[in-house]
PDB file of C-alpha atoms in Angstrom:
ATOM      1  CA  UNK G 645     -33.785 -15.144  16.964  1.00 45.00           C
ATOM      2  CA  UNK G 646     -33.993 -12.203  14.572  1.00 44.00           C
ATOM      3  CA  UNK G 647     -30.740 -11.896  12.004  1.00 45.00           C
ATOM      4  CA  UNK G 648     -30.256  -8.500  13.278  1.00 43.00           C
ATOM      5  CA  UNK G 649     -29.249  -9.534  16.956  1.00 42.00           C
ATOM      6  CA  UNK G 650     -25.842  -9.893  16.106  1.00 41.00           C
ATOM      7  CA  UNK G 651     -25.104  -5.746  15.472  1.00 41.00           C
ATOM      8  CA  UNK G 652     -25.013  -3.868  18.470  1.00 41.00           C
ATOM      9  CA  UNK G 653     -27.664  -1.586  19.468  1.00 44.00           C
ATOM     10  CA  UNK G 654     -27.505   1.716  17.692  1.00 45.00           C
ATOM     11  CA  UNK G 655     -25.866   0.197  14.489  1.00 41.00           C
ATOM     12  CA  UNK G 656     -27.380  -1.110  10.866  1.00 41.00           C
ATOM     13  CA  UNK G 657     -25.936  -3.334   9.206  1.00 37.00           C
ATOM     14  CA  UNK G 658     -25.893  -0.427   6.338  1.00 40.00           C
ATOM     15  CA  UNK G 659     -23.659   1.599   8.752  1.00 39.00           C
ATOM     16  CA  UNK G 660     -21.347  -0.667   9.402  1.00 39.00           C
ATOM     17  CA  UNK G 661     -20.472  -1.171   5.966  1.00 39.00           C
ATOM     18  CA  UNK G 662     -19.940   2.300   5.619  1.00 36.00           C
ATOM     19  CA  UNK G 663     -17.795   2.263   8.720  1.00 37.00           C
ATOM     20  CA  UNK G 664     -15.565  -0.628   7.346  1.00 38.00           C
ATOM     21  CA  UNK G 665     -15.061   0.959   3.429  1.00 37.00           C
ATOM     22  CA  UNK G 666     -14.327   4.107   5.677  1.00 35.00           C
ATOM     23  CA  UNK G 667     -11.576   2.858   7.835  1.00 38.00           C
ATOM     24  CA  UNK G 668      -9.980   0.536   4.999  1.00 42.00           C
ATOM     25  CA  UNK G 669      -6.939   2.938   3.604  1.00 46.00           C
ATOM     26  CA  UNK G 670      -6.713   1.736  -0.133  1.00 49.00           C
ATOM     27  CA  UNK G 671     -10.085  -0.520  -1.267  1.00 46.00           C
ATOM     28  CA  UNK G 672      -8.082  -1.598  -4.377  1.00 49.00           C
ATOM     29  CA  UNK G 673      -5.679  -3.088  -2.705  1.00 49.00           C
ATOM     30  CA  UNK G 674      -7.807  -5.353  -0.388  1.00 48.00           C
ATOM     31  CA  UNK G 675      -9.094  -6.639  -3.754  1.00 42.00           C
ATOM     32  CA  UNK G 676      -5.706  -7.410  -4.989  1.00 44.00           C
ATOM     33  CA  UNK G 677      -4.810  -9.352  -2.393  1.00 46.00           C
ATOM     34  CA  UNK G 678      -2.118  -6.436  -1.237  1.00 51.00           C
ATOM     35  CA  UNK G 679      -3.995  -5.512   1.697  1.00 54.00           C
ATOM     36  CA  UNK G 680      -2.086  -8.357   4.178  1.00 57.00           C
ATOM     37  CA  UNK G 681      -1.738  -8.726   7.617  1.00 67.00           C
ATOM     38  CA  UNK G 682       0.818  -6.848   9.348  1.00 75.00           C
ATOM     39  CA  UNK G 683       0.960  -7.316  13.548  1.00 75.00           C
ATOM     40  CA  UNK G 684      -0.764  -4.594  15.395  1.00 79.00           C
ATOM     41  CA  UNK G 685       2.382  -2.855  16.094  1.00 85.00           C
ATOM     42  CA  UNK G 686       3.253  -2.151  12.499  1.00 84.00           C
ATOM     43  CA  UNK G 687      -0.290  -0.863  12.181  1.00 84.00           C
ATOM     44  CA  UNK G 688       0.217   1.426  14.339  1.00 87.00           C
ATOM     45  CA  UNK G 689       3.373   2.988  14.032  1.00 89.00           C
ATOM     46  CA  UNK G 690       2.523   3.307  10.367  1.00 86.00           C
ATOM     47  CA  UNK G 691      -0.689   4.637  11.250  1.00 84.00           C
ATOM     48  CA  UNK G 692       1.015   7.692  13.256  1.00 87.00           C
ATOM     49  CA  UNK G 693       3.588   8.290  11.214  1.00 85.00           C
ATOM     50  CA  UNK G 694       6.031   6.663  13.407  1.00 87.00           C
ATOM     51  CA  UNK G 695       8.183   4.784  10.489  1.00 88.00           C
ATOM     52  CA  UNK G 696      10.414   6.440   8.551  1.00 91.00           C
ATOM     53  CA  UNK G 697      11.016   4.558   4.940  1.00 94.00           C
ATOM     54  CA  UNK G 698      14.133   3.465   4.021  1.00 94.00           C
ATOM     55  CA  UNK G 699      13.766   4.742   0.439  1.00 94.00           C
ATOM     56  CA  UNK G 700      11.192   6.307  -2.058  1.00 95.00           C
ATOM     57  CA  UNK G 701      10.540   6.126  -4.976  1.00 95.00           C
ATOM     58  CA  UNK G 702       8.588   9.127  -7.082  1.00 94.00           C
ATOM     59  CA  UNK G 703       6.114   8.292  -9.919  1.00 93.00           C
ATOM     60  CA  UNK G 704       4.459  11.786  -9.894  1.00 85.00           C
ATOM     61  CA  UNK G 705       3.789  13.503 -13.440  1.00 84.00           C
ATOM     62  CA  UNK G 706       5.331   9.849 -15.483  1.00 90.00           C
ATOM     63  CA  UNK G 707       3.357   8.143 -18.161  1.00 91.00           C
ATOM     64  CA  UNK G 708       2.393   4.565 -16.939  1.00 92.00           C
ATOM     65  CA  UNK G 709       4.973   3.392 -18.851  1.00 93.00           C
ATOM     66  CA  UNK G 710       7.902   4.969 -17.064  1.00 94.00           C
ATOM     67  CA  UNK G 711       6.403   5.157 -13.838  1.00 95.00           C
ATOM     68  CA  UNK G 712       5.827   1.165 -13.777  1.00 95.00           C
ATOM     69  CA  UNK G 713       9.398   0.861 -15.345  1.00 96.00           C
ATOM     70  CA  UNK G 714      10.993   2.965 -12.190  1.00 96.00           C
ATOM     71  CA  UNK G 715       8.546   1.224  -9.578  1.00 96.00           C
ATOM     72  CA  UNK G 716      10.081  -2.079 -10.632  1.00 96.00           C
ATOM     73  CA  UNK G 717      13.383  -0.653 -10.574  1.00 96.00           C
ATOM     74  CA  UNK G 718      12.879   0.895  -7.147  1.00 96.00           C
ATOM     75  CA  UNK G 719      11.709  -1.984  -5.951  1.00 96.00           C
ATOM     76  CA  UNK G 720      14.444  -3.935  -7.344  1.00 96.00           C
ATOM     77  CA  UNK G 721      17.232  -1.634  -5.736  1.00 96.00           C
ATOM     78  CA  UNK G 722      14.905  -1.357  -2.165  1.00 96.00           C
ATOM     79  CA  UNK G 723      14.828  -5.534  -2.074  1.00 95.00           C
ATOM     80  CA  UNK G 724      18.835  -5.541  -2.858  1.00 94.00           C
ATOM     81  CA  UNK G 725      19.748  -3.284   0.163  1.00 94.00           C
ATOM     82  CA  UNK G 726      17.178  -5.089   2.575  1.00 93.00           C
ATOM     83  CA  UNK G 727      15.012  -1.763   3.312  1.00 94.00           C
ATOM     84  CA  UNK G 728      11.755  -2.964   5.117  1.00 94.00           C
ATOM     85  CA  UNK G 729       9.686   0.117   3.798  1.00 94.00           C
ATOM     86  CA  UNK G 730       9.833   1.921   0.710  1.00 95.00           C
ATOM     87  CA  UNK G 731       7.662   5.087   0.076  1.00 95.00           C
ATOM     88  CA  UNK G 732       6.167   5.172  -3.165  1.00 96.00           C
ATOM     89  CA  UNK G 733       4.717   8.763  -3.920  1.00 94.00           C
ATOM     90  CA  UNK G 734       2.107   7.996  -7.047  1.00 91.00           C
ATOM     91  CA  UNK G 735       0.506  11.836  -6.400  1.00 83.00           C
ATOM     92  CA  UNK G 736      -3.148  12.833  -5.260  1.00 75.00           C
ATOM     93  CA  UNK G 737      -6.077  11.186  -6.213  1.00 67.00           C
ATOM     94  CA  UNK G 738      -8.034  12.954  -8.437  1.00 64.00           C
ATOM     95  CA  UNK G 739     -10.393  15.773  -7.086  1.00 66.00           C
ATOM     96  CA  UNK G 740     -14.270  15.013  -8.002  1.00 66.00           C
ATOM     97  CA  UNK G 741     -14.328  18.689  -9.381  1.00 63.00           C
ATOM     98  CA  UNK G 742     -11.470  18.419 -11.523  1.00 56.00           C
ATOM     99  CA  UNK G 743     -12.427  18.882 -15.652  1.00 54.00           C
ATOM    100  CA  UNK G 744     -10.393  15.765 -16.723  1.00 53.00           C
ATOM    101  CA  UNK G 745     -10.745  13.589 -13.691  1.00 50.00           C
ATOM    102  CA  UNK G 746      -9.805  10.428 -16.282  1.00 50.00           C
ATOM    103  CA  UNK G 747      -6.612  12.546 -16.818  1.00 50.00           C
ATOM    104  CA  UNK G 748      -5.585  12.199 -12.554  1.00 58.00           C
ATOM    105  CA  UNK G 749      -4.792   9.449 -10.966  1.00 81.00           C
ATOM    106  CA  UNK G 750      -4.002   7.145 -13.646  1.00 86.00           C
ATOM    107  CA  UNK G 751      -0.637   6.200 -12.228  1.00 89.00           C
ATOM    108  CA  UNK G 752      -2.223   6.031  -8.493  1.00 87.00           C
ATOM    109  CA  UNK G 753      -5.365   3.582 -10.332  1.00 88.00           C
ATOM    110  CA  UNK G 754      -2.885   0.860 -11.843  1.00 92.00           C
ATOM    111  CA  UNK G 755      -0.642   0.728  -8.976  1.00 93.00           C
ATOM    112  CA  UNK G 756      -2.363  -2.116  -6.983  1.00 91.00           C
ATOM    113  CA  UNK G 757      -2.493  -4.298 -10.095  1.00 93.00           C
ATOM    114  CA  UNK G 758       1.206  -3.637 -10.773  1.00 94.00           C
ATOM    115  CA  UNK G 759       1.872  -4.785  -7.658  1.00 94.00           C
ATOM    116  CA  UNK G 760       0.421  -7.375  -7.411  1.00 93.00           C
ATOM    117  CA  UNK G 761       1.238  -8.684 -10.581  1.00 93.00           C
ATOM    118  CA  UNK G 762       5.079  -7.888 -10.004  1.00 93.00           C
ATOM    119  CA  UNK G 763       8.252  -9.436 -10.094  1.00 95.00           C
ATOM    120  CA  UNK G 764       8.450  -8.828  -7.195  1.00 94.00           C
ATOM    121  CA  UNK G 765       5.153  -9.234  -5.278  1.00 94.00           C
ATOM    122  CA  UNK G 766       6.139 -12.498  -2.977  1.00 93.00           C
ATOM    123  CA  UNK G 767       8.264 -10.026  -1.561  1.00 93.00           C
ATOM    124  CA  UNK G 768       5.725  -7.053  -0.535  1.00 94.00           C
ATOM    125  CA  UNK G 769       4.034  -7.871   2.875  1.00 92.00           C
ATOM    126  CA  UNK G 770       1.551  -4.909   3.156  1.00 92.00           C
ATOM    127  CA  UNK G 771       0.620  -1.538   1.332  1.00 92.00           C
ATOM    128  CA  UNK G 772      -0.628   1.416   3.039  1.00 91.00           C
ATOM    129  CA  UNK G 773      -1.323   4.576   2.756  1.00 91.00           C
ATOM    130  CA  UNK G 774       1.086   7.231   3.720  1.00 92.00           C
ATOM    131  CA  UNK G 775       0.771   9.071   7.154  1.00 92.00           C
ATOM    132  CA  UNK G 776       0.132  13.418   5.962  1.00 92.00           C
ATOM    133  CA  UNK G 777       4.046  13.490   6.945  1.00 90.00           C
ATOM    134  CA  UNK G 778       5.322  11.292   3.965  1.00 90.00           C
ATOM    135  CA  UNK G 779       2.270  12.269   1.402  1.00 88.00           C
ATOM    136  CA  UNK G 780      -0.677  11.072   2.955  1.00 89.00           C
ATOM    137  CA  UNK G 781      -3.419  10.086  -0.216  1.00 86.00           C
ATOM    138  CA  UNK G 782      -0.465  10.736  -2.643  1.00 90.00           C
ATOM    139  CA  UNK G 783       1.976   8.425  -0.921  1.00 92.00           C
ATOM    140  CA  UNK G 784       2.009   4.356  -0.426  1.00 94.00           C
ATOM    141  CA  UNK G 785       4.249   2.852   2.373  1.00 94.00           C
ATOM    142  CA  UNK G 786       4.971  -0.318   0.622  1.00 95.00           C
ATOM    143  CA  UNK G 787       6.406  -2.911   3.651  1.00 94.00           C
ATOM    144  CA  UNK G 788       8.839  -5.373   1.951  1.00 93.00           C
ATOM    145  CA  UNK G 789       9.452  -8.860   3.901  1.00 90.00           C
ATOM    146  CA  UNK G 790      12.650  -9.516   5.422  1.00 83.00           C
ATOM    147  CA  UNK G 791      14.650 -11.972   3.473  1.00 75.00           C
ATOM    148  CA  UNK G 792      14.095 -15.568   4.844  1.00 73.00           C
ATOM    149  CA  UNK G 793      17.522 -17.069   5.846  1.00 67.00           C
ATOM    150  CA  UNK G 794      18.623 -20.213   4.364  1.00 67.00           C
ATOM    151  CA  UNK G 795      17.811 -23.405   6.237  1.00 64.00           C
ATOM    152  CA  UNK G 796      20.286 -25.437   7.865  1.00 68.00           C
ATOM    153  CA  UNK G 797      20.499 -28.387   5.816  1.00 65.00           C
ATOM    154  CA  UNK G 798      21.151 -31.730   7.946  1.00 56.00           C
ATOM    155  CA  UNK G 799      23.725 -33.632   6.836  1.00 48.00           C
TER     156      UNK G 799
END
């Protein structure tokens, strides 16, 4: 049986790589182990704009230093009140055209590897990117896991 049986008729292989790095919101995230599982439902409603975050935090026009120093601190506060989804608003990617493209997008670049490297990381379920309502490409819904309760301990 030829190795190509198993994509349907009409489709390459080739294309349907494209198709997946297409419909994947943040490829830097998948490699950082950020892009988890969240049910369909989540998907979804994030997907349509449907959730509204809890808090946000704002790292547009910060050096890296500052803007990782408020993300942890945002992040800090957003665990302590039990929000579920924080918006973090990093700014646009930078434009292909633009004269110092290694100027953009420096804060947007290191985000995935601050969070994952966080204090706080064991408590971020997903990251996605922002419906156009909340940002869109400049915007990150961060979803933070519900505390776990403490187990009942058997005496």
């Amino acid at each position: 049986m030829p190795a190509s049986s198993s994509v349907k008729p009409g489709k390459t292989r080739e294309s349907l790589g494209r198709a997946d790095a297409r419909t994947h919101p943040n490829p830097s995230l998948k490699r950082e182990g950020l892009d988890r599982t969240l049910d369909g439902s989540w998907d979804r409603r994030l997907s349509r704009g449907l959730v509204a975050p809890e808090s946000s935090i704002d790292l547009h026009g910060h050096s890296l230093a500052a803007a990782y120093d408020r993300l942890d601190h945002g992040l800090e506060h957003a665990i302590r009140r039990g929000d579920r989804v924080l918006l973090l608003i990093t700014g646009k990617p930078p434009r292909p055209e633009s004269e110092r493209p290694h100027a953009r997008g420096a804060i947007r670049a290191a985000v995935g590897d601050w969070l994952a490297s966080s204090r706080h990381a064991d408590r971020i379920a997903a990251v996605r990117t922002a419906h156009p309502r909340h940002g869109g490409s400049g915007a990150l819904y961060i979803i933070l896991r519900r505390p776990r309760a403490p187990s009942p301990r058997n005496s």
